[in-house]
Tab-separated table of C-alpha atoms and ligand atoms in Angstrom:
chain	number	residue	atom	x	y	z
A	1368	MET	CA	-0.307	88.877	-27.666
A	1369	GLU	CA	-2.100	85.735	-26.751
A	1370	THR	CA	-5.447	86.265	-25.113
A	1371	LYS	CA	-6.192	83.617	-22.559
A	1372	LEU	CA	-9.719	82.650	-21.688
A	1373	PRO	CA	-10.292	82.881	-17.959
A	1374	VAL	CA	-10.317	79.455	-16.361
A	1375	PRO	CA	-13.512	78.874	-14.365
A	1376	ARG	CA	-12.829	78.305	-10.680
A	1377	ALA	CA	-14.633	75.708	-8.670
A	1378	LEU	CA	-15.084	74.788	-5.050
A	1379	LEU	CA	-15.841	71.151	-4.286
A	1380	VAL	CA	-18.348	70.084	-1.675
A	1381	GLY	CA	-18.497	66.592	-0.208
A	1382	ILE	CA	-20.777	65.215	2.472
A	1383	GLN	CA	-19.477	62.283	4.444
A	1384	ILE	CA	-22.357	60.122	5.562
A	1385	PRO	CA	-21.860	57.694	8.472
A	1386	THR	CA	-21.538	54.590	6.265
A	1387	VAL	CA	-18.591	56.040	4.327
A	1388	ASP	CA	-15.104	55.852	5.851
A	1389	ASP	CA	-12.550	58.652	5.655
A	1390	ALA	CA	-10.451	57.016	2.939
A	1391	SER	CA	-13.392	56.427	0.579
A	1392	HIS	CA	-14.679	59.907	1.198
A	1393	ALA	CA	-11.284	61.412	0.361
A	1394	ALA	CA	-10.945	59.173	-2.718
A	1395	SER	CA	-14.345	60.208	-4.005
A	1396	LEU	CA	-13.453	63.890	-3.637
A	1397	GLU	CA	-10.112	63.301	-5.328
A	1398	GLU	CA	-11.920	61.660	-8.230
A	1399	LEU	CA	-14.332	64.591	-8.435
A	1400	ARG	CA	-11.290	66.865	-8.548
A	1401	ARG	CA	-9.988	64.919	-11.560
A	1402	LEU	CA	-13.379	65.044	-13.239
A	1403	VAL	CA	-13.570	68.799	-12.729
A	1404	LYS	CA	-10.024	69.207	-14.047
A	1405	THR	CA	-11.019	67.199	-17.105
A	1406	LEU	CA	-13.647	69.880	-17.672
A	1407	GLY	CA	-10.854	72.445	-17.645
A	1408	TYR	CA	-11.865	74.102	-14.364
A	1409	GLU	CA	-9.464	75.063	-11.634
A	1410	VAL	CA	-10.284	73.550	-8.254
A	1411	ILE	CA	-9.516	76.137	-5.605
A	1412	GLY	CA	-10.614	74.236	-2.550
A	1413	THR	CA	-12.495	71.387	-1.020
A	1414	PHE	CA	-15.277	71.729	1.461
A	1415	SER	CA	-16.313	68.740	3.470
A	1416	GLN	CA	-18.894	68.031	6.147
A	1417	LYS	CA	-20.075	65.014	8.094
A	1418	ARG	CA	-23.835	64.669	7.994
A	1419	ASP	CA	-26.428	61.944	8.314
A	1420	GLY	CA	-27.526	62.237	4.717
A	1421	ILE	CA	-27.540	64.290	1.545
A	1422	GLY	CA	-31.237	65.063	1.940
A	1423	GLY	CA	-31.163	68.547	3.513
A	1424	GLU	CA	-32.676	71.544	1.817
A	1425	THR	CA	-29.268	73.021	1.039
A	1426	VAL	CA	-27.168	69.839	1.322
A	1427	LEU	CA	-24.912	71.556	3.893
A	1428	GLY	CA	-25.774	72.640	7.434
A	1429	LYS	CA	-26.484	76.305	8.173
A	1430	GLY	CA	-23.047	77.160	9.568
A	1431	LYS	CA	-21.195	75.430	6.767
A	1432	LEU	CA	-23.362	77.113	4.194
A	1433	GLU	CA	-22.434	80.504	5.627
A	1434	GLU	CA	-18.742	79.628	5.482
A	1435	LEU	CA	-19.111	78.502	1.896
A	1436	ALA	CA	-20.969	81.658	0.942
A	1437	ALA	CA	-18.267	83.804	2.535
A	1438	ILE	CA	-15.876	82.365	-0.030
A	1439	THR	CA	-18.185	82.465	-3.029
A	1440	GLY	CA	-19.539	85.908	-2.169
A	1441	GLY	CA	-23.130	84.801	-1.596
A	1442	ARG	CA	-25.634	85.615	1.139
A	1443	GLY	CA	-25.223	82.382	3.039
A	1444	PHE	CA	-28.926	81.678	3.281
A	1445	VAL	CA	-31.610	80.684	0.808
A	1446	GLY	CA	-33.782	83.671	1.523
A	1447	SER	CA	-37.453	84.412	1.389
A	1448	MET	CA	-37.813	83.653	-2.303
A	1449	ALA	CA	-37.367	79.998	-1.601
A	1450	VAL	CA	-40.605	78.254	-0.899
A	1451	ALA	CA	-40.182	76.810	2.566
A	1452	ARG	CA	-41.801	73.437	2.312
A	1453	LYS	CA	-39.990	71.534	4.972
A	1454	SER	CA	-41.627	68.431	6.280
A	1455	LYS	CA	-41.616	67.840	10.034
A	1456	ALA	CA	-39.301	64.896	9.495
A	1457	ARG	CA	-36.923	66.965	7.440
A	1458	GLU	CA	-36.924	69.654	10.149
A	1459	ARG	CA	-36.032	67.142	12.807
A	1460	PHE	CA	-33.393	65.679	10.527
A	1461	GLU	CA	-31.792	69.036	9.911
A	1462	ASP	CA	-31.942	70.112	13.527
A	1463	ALA	CA	-30.133	66.943	14.435
A	1464	ASP	CA	-27.500	67.768	11.844
A	1465	GLU	CA	-26.734	71.135	13.299
A	1466	THR	CA	-25.663	69.610	16.569
A	1467	LYS	CA	-23.030	67.532	14.833
A	1468	PRO	CA	-19.469	68.727	15.049
A	1469	ASP	CA	-18.054	69.716	11.705
A	1470	ALA	CA	-15.670	67.297	10.143
A	1471	ARG	CA	-13.169	69.476	8.447
A	1472	GLU	CA	-12.503	73.102	8.063
A	1473	ILE	CA	-12.437	74.560	4.623
A	1474	GLU	CA	-9.155	73.950	2.856
A	1475	PRO	CA	-8.679	76.603	0.226
A	1476	ASP	CA	-5.561	75.742	-1.744
A	1477	GLU	CA	-4.258	79.280	-1.517
A	1478	GLU	CA	-5.316	82.469	0.157
A	1479	ALA	CA	-6.765	85.518	-1.571
A	1480	GLN	CA	-7.965	83.736	-4.689
A	1481	PRO	CA	-10.622	85.262	-6.882
A	1482	LYS	CA	-14.087	83.998	-6.047
A	1483	PRO	CA	-15.101	80.638	-7.480
A	1484	GLU	CA	-17.892	80.718	-10.047
A	1485	PHE	CA	-18.841	77.092	-9.453
A	1486	VAL	CA	-19.817	75.044	-6.456
A	1487	ILE	CA	-19.626	71.363	-7.347
A	1488	VAL	CA	-21.260	68.807	-5.104
A	1489	ASP	CA	-19.867	65.274	-5.033
A	1490	HIS	CA	-23.332	63.691	-4.904
A	1491	ASP	CA	-26.467	63.720	-6.920
A	1492	ILE	CA	-28.638	66.503	-5.602
A	1493	SER	CA	-32.224	67.394	-6.397
A	1494	PRO	CA	-33.105	70.333	-8.638
A	1495	SER	CA	-34.452	72.273	-5.660
A	1496	GLN	CA	-31.333	71.616	-3.593
A	1497	ALA	CA	-29.272	72.960	-6.470
A	1498	ARG	CA	-31.458	76.040	-6.720
A	1499	ASN	CA	-31.266	76.671	-2.975
A	1500	LEU	CA	-27.515	76.315	-3.009
A	1501	GLU	CA	-27.284	78.728	-5.925
A	1502	ARG	CA	-29.339	81.285	-4.047
A	1503	ALA	CA	-27.246	80.970	-0.924
A	1504	THR	CA	-23.835	80.976	-2.585
A	1505	GLY	CA	-24.379	83.141	-5.638
A	1506	ALA	CA	-22.348	80.577	-7.580
A	1507	GLN	CA	-23.434	78.131	-10.260
A	1508	VAL	CA	-24.081	74.729	-8.771
A	1509	LEU	CA	-23.313	71.430	-10.451
A	1510	ASP	CA	-23.554	67.927	-9.073
A	1511	ARG	CA	-21.478	64.863	-9.908
A	1512	THR	CA	-23.878	63.680	-12.594
A	1513	GLY	CA	-23.872	67.136	-14.180
A	1514	VAL	CA	-20.072	67.049	-14.366
A	1515	ILE	CA	-19.962	63.552	-15.839
A	1516	LEU	CA	-22.641	64.426	-18.397
A	1517	GLU	CA	-20.677	67.500	-19.433
A	1518	ILE	CA	-17.521	65.424	-19.936
A	1519	PHE	CA	-19.440	62.852	-21.960
A	1520	HIS	CA	-20.917	65.669	-23.993
A	1521	ARG	CA	-17.481	67.058	-24.817
A	1522	HIS	CA	-15.862	63.694	-25.532
A	1523	ALA	CA	-18.576	62.097	-27.645
A	1524	ARG	CA	-17.200	61.607	-31.150
A	1525	SER	CA	-19.360	59.167	-33.075
A	1526	ARG	CA	-22.900	60.000	-34.049
A	1527	GLU	CA	-24.215	57.248	-31.842
A	1528	ALA	CA	-22.311	58.427	-28.759
A	1529	LYS	CA	-23.505	61.981	-29.393
A	1530	LEU	CA	-27.116	60.873	-29.541
A	1531	GLN	CA	-26.742	58.761	-26.412
A	1532	VAL	CA	-25.242	61.651	-24.500
A	1533	GLU	CA	-27.879	64.061	-25.721
A	1534	MET	CA	-30.561	61.702	-24.531
A	1535	ALA	CA	-29.019	61.352	-21.066
A	1536	ARG	CA	-28.553	65.124	-20.835
A	1537	LEU	CA	-32.131	65.890	-21.772
A	1538	LYS	CA	-33.378	63.449	-19.173
A	1539	TYR	CA	-31.186	65.216	-16.640
A	1540	VAL	CA	-32.269	68.674	-17.701
A	1541	ALA	CA	-36.015	68.040	-17.946
A	1542	PRO	CA	-36.845	67.918	-14.204
A	1543	ARG	CA	-34.486	70.816	-13.490
A	1544	LEU	CA	-36.193	72.845	-16.113
A	1545	ARG	CA	-39.537	72.189	-14.491
A	1546	GLU	CA	-38.498	73.297	-11.053
A	1547	SER	CA	-36.296	76.237	-11.838
A	1548	SER	CA	-38.319	77.887	-14.590
A	1549	GLY	CA	-41.523	77.192	-12.664
A	1550	GLY	CA	-40.039	78.890	-9.625
A	1551	ASP	CA	-38.809	81.885	-11.571
A	1552	ALA	CA	-42.150	82.373	-13.262
A	1553	ARG	CA	-43.861	82.427	-9.916
A	1554	GLN	CA	-41.382	84.900	-8.510
A	1555	GLN	CA	-41.904	87.338	-11.292
A	1556	GLY	CA	-45.629	86.826	-11.216
A	1557	VAL	CA	-45.554	86.178	-14.914
A	1558	GLY	CA	-48.311	83.912	-16.103
A	1559	SER	CA	-46.748	83.270	-19.480
A	1560	GLY	CA	-43.809	81.550	-17.814
A	1561	GLU	CA	-45.921	78.449	-17.467
A	1562	SER	CA	-46.625	78.184	-21.150
A	1563	ASP	CA	-42.960	78.706	-22.025
A	1564	LEU	CA	-42.208	75.914	-19.643
A	1565	GLU	CA	-44.862	73.740	-21.243
A	1566	LEU	CA	-43.325	74.461	-24.610
A	1567	ASP	CA	-39.830	73.607	-23.389
A	1568	ARG	CA	-41.057	70.377	-21.882
A	1569	ARG	CA	-42.860	69.408	-25.047
A	1570	LYS	CA	-39.771	70.163	-27.101
A	1571	ILE	CA	-37.727	67.922	-24.858
A	1572	ARG	CA	-40.286	65.131	-25.086
A	1573	ASP	CA	-40.357	65.397	-28.881
A	1574	ARG	CA	-36.607	65.455	-29.124
A	1575	LEU	CA	-36.318	62.445	-26.804
A	1576	ALA	CA	-38.734	60.494	-28.987
A	1577	GLU	CA	-36.754	61.478	-32.073
A	1578	LEU	CA	-33.474	60.461	-30.474
A	1579	LYS	CA	-34.928	57.158	-29.372
A	1580	GLU	CA	-35.990	56.400	-32.919
A	1581	GLN	CA	-32.639	57.340	-34.425
A	1582	LEU	CA	-30.772	55.304	-31.846
A	1583	GLU	CA	-32.969	52.288	-32.431
A	1584	GLY	CA	-32.201	52.519	-36.120
A	1585	MET	CA	-28.482	52.582	-35.396
A	1586	GLN	CA	-28.778	49.760	-32.923
A	1587	ARG	CA	-30.391	47.590	-35.572
A	1588	GLY	CA	-27.319	48.283	-37.702
A	1589	ASN	CA	-25.085	47.319	-34.787
A	1590	GLU	CA	-27.006	44.115	-34.288
A	1591	GLN	CA	-26.536	43.206	-37.928
A	1592	ARG	CA	-22.826	43.846	-37.688
A	1593	ARG	CA	-22.642	41.833	-34.517
A	1594	TYR	CA	-24.643	39.044	-36.141
A	1595	ALA	CA	-22.140	38.916	-38.967
A	1596	ARG	CA	-19.379	38.546	-36.374
A	1597	ARG	CA	-21.226	36.085	-34.181
A	1598	ASP	CA	-18.926	33.129	-34.606
A	1599	GLN	CA	-15.746	35.111	-34.515
A	1600	LEU	CA	-13.498	34.940	-31.533
A	1601	ARG	CA	-14.207	38.027	-29.476
A	1602	VAL	CA	-12.606	39.614	-26.437
A	1603	ALA	CA	-13.642	42.892	-24.852
A	1604	LEU	CA	-11.576	45.250	-22.716
A	1605	VAL	CA	-13.744	46.544	-19.886
A	1606	GLY	CA	-13.113	48.404	-16.645
A	1607	TYR	CA	-12.797	51.649	-14.768
A	1608	THR	CA	-12.081	54.854	-16.644
A	1609	ASN	CA	-8.368	55.604	-17.149
A	1610	ALA	CA	-7.370	52.011	-16.288
A	1611	GLY	CA	-5.533	51.624	-19.597
A	1612	LYS	CA	-8.085	49.822	-21.800
A	1613	SER	CA	-7.320	51.866	-24.909
A	1614	SER	CA	-3.572	51.544	-24.308
A	1615	LEU	CA	-3.941	47.775	-24.276
A	1616	MET	CA	-6.193	47.951	-27.331
A	1617	ARG	CA	-3.472	49.830	-29.188
A	1618	ALA	CA	-0.778	47.452	-28.096
A	1619	LEU	CA	-2.796	44.333	-28.930
A	1620	THR	CA	-4.187	45.459	-32.269
A	1621	GLY	CA	-1.781	48.112	-33.507
A	1622	SER	CA	-4.721	50.482	-33.948
A	1623	GLU	CA	-4.605	54.185	-33.270
A	1624	VAL	CA	-7.386	54.501	-30.697
A	1625	LEU	CA	-7.282	57.546	-28.454
A	1626	VAL	CA	-5.238	57.205	-25.292
A	1627	GLU	CA	-5.315	60.057	-22.826
A	1628	ASP	CA	-4.684	60.683	-19.188
A	1629	LYS	CA	-8.238	61.858	-18.841
A	1630	LEU	CA	-11.365	60.386	-17.403
A	1631	PHE	CA	-13.688	59.121	-20.138
A	1632	ALA	CA	-11.345	59.483	-23.088
A	1633	THR	CA	-13.207	56.656	-24.828
A	1634	LEU	CA	-16.963	56.715	-25.317
A	1635	ASP	CA	-17.311	54.492	-28.356
A	1636	THR	CA	-16.696	50.852	-28.814
A	1637	THR	CA	-13.956	50.116	-31.316
A	1638	VAL	CA	-13.430	46.635	-32.712
A	1639	ARG	CA	-10.103	45.585	-34.256
A	1640	ALA	CA	-8.333	42.332	-35.027
A	1641	LEU	CA	-5.568	41.072	-32.804
A	1642	GLN	CA	-2.161	41.761	-34.409
A	1643	PRO	CA	-0.189	39.858	-35.498
A	1644	GLU	CA	-3.309	38.016	-36.621
A	1645	ALA	CA	-4.280	34.806	-34.926
A	1646	LYS	CA	-5.897	31.987	-36.880
A	1647	PRO	CA	-8.847	32.116	-36.785
A	1648	ARG	CA	-8.885	35.845	-36.287
A	1649	VAL	CA	-9.528	37.258	-32.800
A	1650	LEU	CA	-11.440	40.529	-32.497
A	1651	VAL	CA	-10.754	42.923	-29.635
A	1652	SER	CA	-13.252	45.599	-28.474
A	1653	ASP	CA	-12.374	48.723	-26.509
A	1654	THR	CA	-15.286	50.077	-24.452
A	1655	VAL	CA	-16.442	53.064	-22.412
A	1656	GLY	CA	-15.056	53.142	-18.863
A	1657	PHE	CA	-16.975	52.993	-15.617
A	1658	ILE	CA	-16.933	55.335	-12.647
A	1659	LYS	CA	-18.388	55.508	-9.150
A	1660	LYS	CA	-21.936	56.830	-9.007
A	1661	LEU	CA	-22.273	56.586	-12.787
A	1662	PRO	CA	-25.555	58.300	-13.647
A	1663	HIS	CA	-28.184	55.679	-14.253
A	1664	ASP	CA	-29.388	57.242	-17.482
A	1665	LEU	CA	-25.881	57.068	-18.819
A	1666	VAL	CA	-25.603	53.372	-18.007
A	1667	ALA	CA	-28.880	52.870	-19.843
A	1668	SER	CA	-27.779	55.021	-22.767
A	1669	PHE	CA	-24.466	53.256	-23.099
A	1670	LYS	CA	-25.860	49.800	-22.619
A	1671	SER	CA	-25.995	49.284	-26.375
A	1672	THR	CA	-22.335	50.233	-26.611
A	1673	LEU	CA	-21.563	47.794	-23.844
A	1674	ASP	CA	-23.588	45.074	-25.544
A	1675	GLU	CA	-20.374	44.501	-27.458
A	1676	ALA	CA	-18.919	43.293	-24.195
A	1677	LEU	CA	-21.840	40.953	-23.671
A	1678	GLU	CA	-21.168	39.274	-26.982
A	1679	ALA	CA	-17.539	38.599	-26.218
A	1680	SER	CA	-16.455	35.129	-25.147
A	1681	LEU	CA	-13.856	36.636	-22.882
A	1682	LEU	CA	-13.790	39.862	-20.896
A	1683	LEU	CA	-10.434	41.400	-20.112
A	1684	PHE	CA	-11.177	43.201	-16.924
A	1685	VAL	CA	-8.645	46.045	-16.712
A	1686	VAL	CA	-7.740	47.691	-13.412
A	1687	ASP	CA	-5.164	50.398	-12.668
A	1688	ALA	CA	-3.160	48.535	-10.042
A	1689	SER	CA	-1.094	51.638	-9.277
A	1690	ASP	CA	-4.181	53.445	-8.001
A	1691	PRO	CA	-4.527	53.145	-4.225
A	1692	THR	CA	-8.305	52.851	-4.641
A	1693	TYR	CA	-8.132	50.077	-7.248
A	1694	GLU	CA	-10.200	47.719	-5.084
A	1695	SER	CA	-13.173	50.034	-5.057
A	1696	GLN	CA	-12.736	50.587	-8.822
A	1697	LEU	CA	-12.867	46.843	-9.242
A	1698	GLU	CA	-16.051	46.671	-7.198
A	1699	VAL	CA	-17.725	49.475	-9.173
A	1700	SER	CA	-16.824	47.848	-12.496
A	1701	ARG	CA	-18.140	44.495	-11.301
A	1702	SER	CA	-21.429	45.999	-10.259
A	1703	VAL	CA	-21.919	47.797	-13.592
A	1704	LEU	CA	-21.158	44.563	-15.429
A	1705	ARG	CA	-23.690	42.787	-13.226
A	1706	GLU	CA	-26.211	45.491	-14.009
A	1707	ILE	CA	-25.860	44.980	-17.766
A	1708	GLY	CA	-25.829	41.197	-17.354
A	1709	ALA	CA	-22.210	40.719	-18.424
A	1710	ASP	CA	-21.153	39.026	-15.201
A	1711	VAL	CA	-21.785	35.609	-16.760
A	1712	VAL	CA	-19.127	36.103	-19.438
A	1713	PRO	CA	-15.795	34.434	-18.569
A	1714	SER	CA	-13.241	37.045	-17.572
A	1715	ARG	CA	-9.595	37.547	-16.699
A	1716	LEU	CA	-8.468	40.238	-14.298
A	1717	LEU	CA	-5.674	42.407	-15.697
A	1718	LEU	CA	-3.764	44.390	-13.086
A	1719	ASN	CA	-2.359	47.070	-15.359
A	1720	LYS	CA	0.229	49.863	-14.865
A	1721	ILE	CA	2.332	47.417	-12.889
A	1722	ASP	CA	5.410	49.398	-13.962
A	1723	ARG	CA	4.318	51.939	-11.367
A	1724	VAL	CA	3.989	49.393	-8.565
A	1725	SER	CA	6.860	48.445	-6.245
A	1726	GLU	CA	8.106	44.860	-6.065
A	1727	ALA	CA	6.672	44.470	-2.549
A	1728	ASP	CA	3.259	45.705	-3.635
A	1729	ARG	CA	3.345	43.392	-6.637
A	1730	ASP	CA	3.827	40.430	-4.312
A	1731	ALA	CA	0.873	41.579	-2.260
A	1732	LEU	CA	-1.247	41.892	-5.428
A	1733	ARG	CA	-0.246	38.391	-6.551
A	1734	ALA	CA	-1.181	36.967	-3.162
A	1735	LYS	CA	-4.513	38.752	-3.175
A	1736	HIS	CA	-5.452	37.981	-6.785
A	1737	PRO	CA	-3.741	34.707	-7.650
A	1738	ASP	CA	-5.589	34.396	-10.975
A	1739	ALA	CA	-4.858	37.911	-12.172
A	1740	ILE	CA	-2.371	38.869	-14.863
A	1741	LEU	CA	0.047	41.580	-13.747
A	1742	LEU	CA	1.140	43.656	-16.701
A	1743	SER	CA	2.011	47.012	-18.161
A	1744	ALA	CA	0.467	48.181	-21.401
A	1745	LYS	CA	3.829	49.855	-21.994
A	1746	SER	CA	5.786	46.605	-21.955
A	1747	PRO	CA	5.888	44.800	-25.319
A	1748	GLU	CA	6.752	41.517	-23.567
A	1749	ASP	CA	3.726	41.794	-21.281
A	1750	VAL	CA	1.476	42.549	-24.240
A	1751	ALA	CA	2.887	39.590	-26.199
A	1752	ALA	CA	2.212	37.346	-23.198
A	1753	LEU	CA	-1.342	38.681	-22.980
A	1754	ARG	CA	-1.829	37.899	-26.661
A	1755	GLU	CA	-0.723	34.310	-25.985
A	1756	THR	CA	-3.140	34.098	-23.045
A	1757	ILE	CA	-6.004	35.253	-25.259
A	1758	ILE	CA	-5.125	32.762	-27.977
A	1759	ALA	CA	-4.755	29.966	-25.430
A	1760	PHE	CA	-8.193	30.764	-24.022
A	1761	PHE	CA	-9.824	30.222	-27.408
A	1762	GLU	CA	-7.546	27.323	-28.267
A	1763	ALA	CA	-8.839	25.459	-25.217
A	1764	ALA	CA	-12.409	25.830	-26.450
A	1765	MET	CA	-11.641	24.709	-30.015
A	1766	VAL	CA	-12.085	21.271	-31.494
A	1767	GLU	CA	-10.713	19.546	-34.559
A	1768	ASP	CA	-13.012	18.381	-37.301
A	1769	GLN	CA	-13.160	17.585	-40.979
A	1770	LEU	CA	-15.155	19.293	-43.711
A	1771	VAL	CA	-15.633	18.323	-47.312
A	1772	LEU	CA	-16.013	21.255	-49.653
A	1773	PRO	CA	-17.449	20.058	-52.964
A	1774	TYR	CA	-15.721	21.441	-56.056
A	1775	ALA	CA	-18.891	23.279	-57.014
A	1776	LYS	CA	-18.749	25.259	-53.765
A	1777	GLN	CA	-15.231	26.578	-53.685
A	1778	GLY	CA	-16.785	30.018	-53.227
A	1779	LEU	CA	-17.228	29.137	-49.567
A	1780	LEU	CA	-13.515	28.603	-49.080
A	1781	SER	CA	-12.827	32.045	-47.691
A	1782	GLU	CA	-15.605	31.602	-45.166
A	1783	VAL	CA	-13.976	28.423	-43.889
A	1784	TYR	CA	-10.623	30.175	-43.602
A	1785	GLU	CA	-12.160	33.072	-41.735
A	1786	ASN	CA	-13.931	30.999	-39.144
A	1787	ALA	CA	-11.500	28.177	-38.541
A	1788	ARG	CA	-7.851	27.274	-38.763
A	1789	VAL	CA	-7.175	24.930	-41.678
A	1790	LEU	CA	-4.732	22.250	-40.570
A	1791	SER	CA	-4.478	20.300	-43.821
A	1792	GLU	CA	-6.137	19.980	-47.192
A	1793	ASP	CA	-6.602	16.979	-49.411
A	1794	PHE	CA	-8.445	16.466	-52.659
A	1795	ASP	CA	-10.514	13.508	-53.761
A	1796	ALA	CA	-13.428	12.828	-56.055
A	1797	ASP	CA	-15.938	14.559	-53.696
A	1798	GLY	CA	-14.032	17.762	-53.296
A	1799	ARG	CA	-11.619	19.496	-51.003
A	1800	ILE	CA	-11.195	17.632	-47.727
A	1801	MET	CA	-10.211	20.022	-44.978
A	1802	LYS	CA	-9.005	19.224	-41.490
A	1803	ILE	CA	-9.921	22.250	-39.447
A	1804	ARG	CA	-9.764	23.553	-35.899
A	1805	GLY	CA	-12.276	26.053	-34.555
A	1806	LEU	CA	-15.002	26.759	-32.028
A	1807	PRO	CA	-17.725	24.083	-32.094
A	1808	SER	CA	-20.360	26.758	-32.819
A	1809	ALA	CA	-18.389	28.101	-35.778
A	1810	ILE	CA	-17.866	24.629	-37.222
A	1811	ALA	CA	-21.546	23.777	-36.799
A	1812	ARG	CA	-22.477	26.918	-38.686
A	1813	LEU	CA	-20.006	26.184	-41.488
A	1814	ARG	CA	-21.645	22.776	-41.870
A	1815	ARG	CA	-25.069	24.399	-42.059
A	1816	THR	CA	-23.838	26.849	-44.686
A	1817	LEU	CA	-22.398	23.997	-46.715
A	1818	ALA	CA	-25.597	21.990	-46.454
A	1819	ALA	CA	-27.755	24.992	-47.409
A	1820	ALA	CA	-25.640	25.684	-50.456
A	1821	SER	CA	-26.125	22.189	-51.851
B	2204	LIG	N1	2.668	53.868	-16.528
B	2204	LIG	C1	1.661	53.342	-17.222
B	2204	LIG	N2	0.711	54.156	-17.724
B	2204	LIG	C2	-0.305	53.583	-18.430
B	2204	LIG	C3	-0.393	52.177	-18.624
B	2204	LIG	N3	-1.525	51.914	-19.332
B	2204	LIG	C4	-2.090	53.116	-19.575
B	2204	LIG	N4	-1.383	54.126	-19.045
B	2204	LIG	C5	-1.700	55.569	-19.078
B	2204	LIG	O1	-2.940	55.760	-18.419
B	2204	LIG	C6	-3.708	56.792	-19.056
B	2204	LIG	C7	-5.078	56.279	-19.464
B	2204	LIG	O2	-4.919	55.298	-20.446
B	2204	LIG	P1	-6.088	54.917	-21.467
B	2204	LIG	O3	-5.593	53.733	-22.234
B	2204	LIG	O4	-6.574	56.093	-22.209
B	2204	LIG	O5	-7.206	54.453	-20.417
B	2204	LIG	P2	-8.710	53.975	-20.704
B	2204	LIG	O6	-8.988	52.836	-19.773
B	2204	LIG	O7	-8.909	53.715	-22.157
B	2204	LIG	O8	-9.512	55.264	-20.212
B	2204	LIG	P3	-10.977	55.836	-20.685
B	2204	LIG	O9	-11.069	55.706	-22.151
B	2204	LIG	O10	-10.922	57.240	-20.202
B	2204	LIG	O11	-11.986	55.018	-19.945
B	2204	LIG	C8	-2.859	57.236	-20.249
B	2204	LIG	O12	-2.143	58.384	-19.861
B	2204	LIG	C9	-1.923	56.071	-20.486
B	2204	LIG	O13	-0.714	56.458	-21.099
B	2204	LIG	C10	0.649	51.347	-18.056
B	2204	LIG	O14	0.646	50.123	-18.143
B	2204	LIG	N5	1.620	51.991	-17.382
B	2205	LIG	MG1	-10.128	54.580	-23.491
């Protein structure tokens, strides 16, 4: 008989602050639900409250916390073990909250479910908020960043991605370690707790330094590879997670990159040549996806991966047009690209998954984004048209020129063929006379190489 591992159950908690409308609030919770499902947890209900901010001691108001604890089997209050260090301002803030009418009642998906082991908050919460919530609910508490980090941890495949994720996780864990172990040591009145904590912290610091060094070494390797490709024609697929970047990568390059209906299927950049090959060759990069409230340390960690995108001459900005929240996905992706400085790279908007969009909605999309390309990664015709668009983009930037390759330097022939399209060849006393077409920068470099070799 097959023994099945119990599936962890989770309850989601979202706070709707005044600046967030109902639709965005619901979309954010829906996305958290998908993230939690990606982790393999079962979401048994969603718990939502309108409040002025996420800053309270327990995130939720007192009444809501009791309701939550009734479901998780906790006490419903933080209890005397918590150090009550409320500021006057915080007290006023929380008192004000309590007078607010509750937004929504709890919506458990089904009655009489076993108790959830996890409470997952759709915001970034402080280590002490997490600890207070754990005390009150008796459940393990995770926040959005914790969930995303866990997914990244499970999906990281390459050595570089693994190191980047480990670094982001340690940075996330370090402050939590300080507060929670410190608190526990005090509770138990154990003096040695402090030194254990010191030891843990030092270990983390050492490991972070080690990781930094290893990553820098790898990044030097990446830079060299990128340098070798500097004059090649490069496009990068960027955009929100699950938009279809890897699907387009597969279709454009015939490569077997991972495609999955999961958030953050791809964490590494893959570079492949456009197929059938263009002349000169065009390289396509697939990149890590973006998400709302992407943890800052992860953006920093993955910046080197995204540097690939910065080096491209053209960004293919992929959006899932069949997603009702595609506009906010677009906005999030734009802001991450701005953050890494890629907003200066020319880009084309690709409204993907158009096969799932009705004719009427397509018209609306065309009217709203007149410059966008509507396509489906599943349609070979659409992909062929995209390939032509990519080639045309580079074609427009190319110039024609003539090079003379002396007979003594025929060894450089392959380099010419790799970096430019050879239109015709002639031979005279000086050597091989080549009419070529390529990017001005590539031609200039070929000339320099030829001059240096003489
Ligand atoms: N119907 C339809 N589904 C698509 C299309 N493009 C991609 N998909 C599906 O969408 C899901 C996500 O596709 P991926 O290509 O893995 O998306 P991604 O942008 O690489 O996602 P991450 O790597 O997680 O950031 C998969 O289940 C694909 O089969 C499309 O044009 N039409
Ligand atoms: Mg992908």
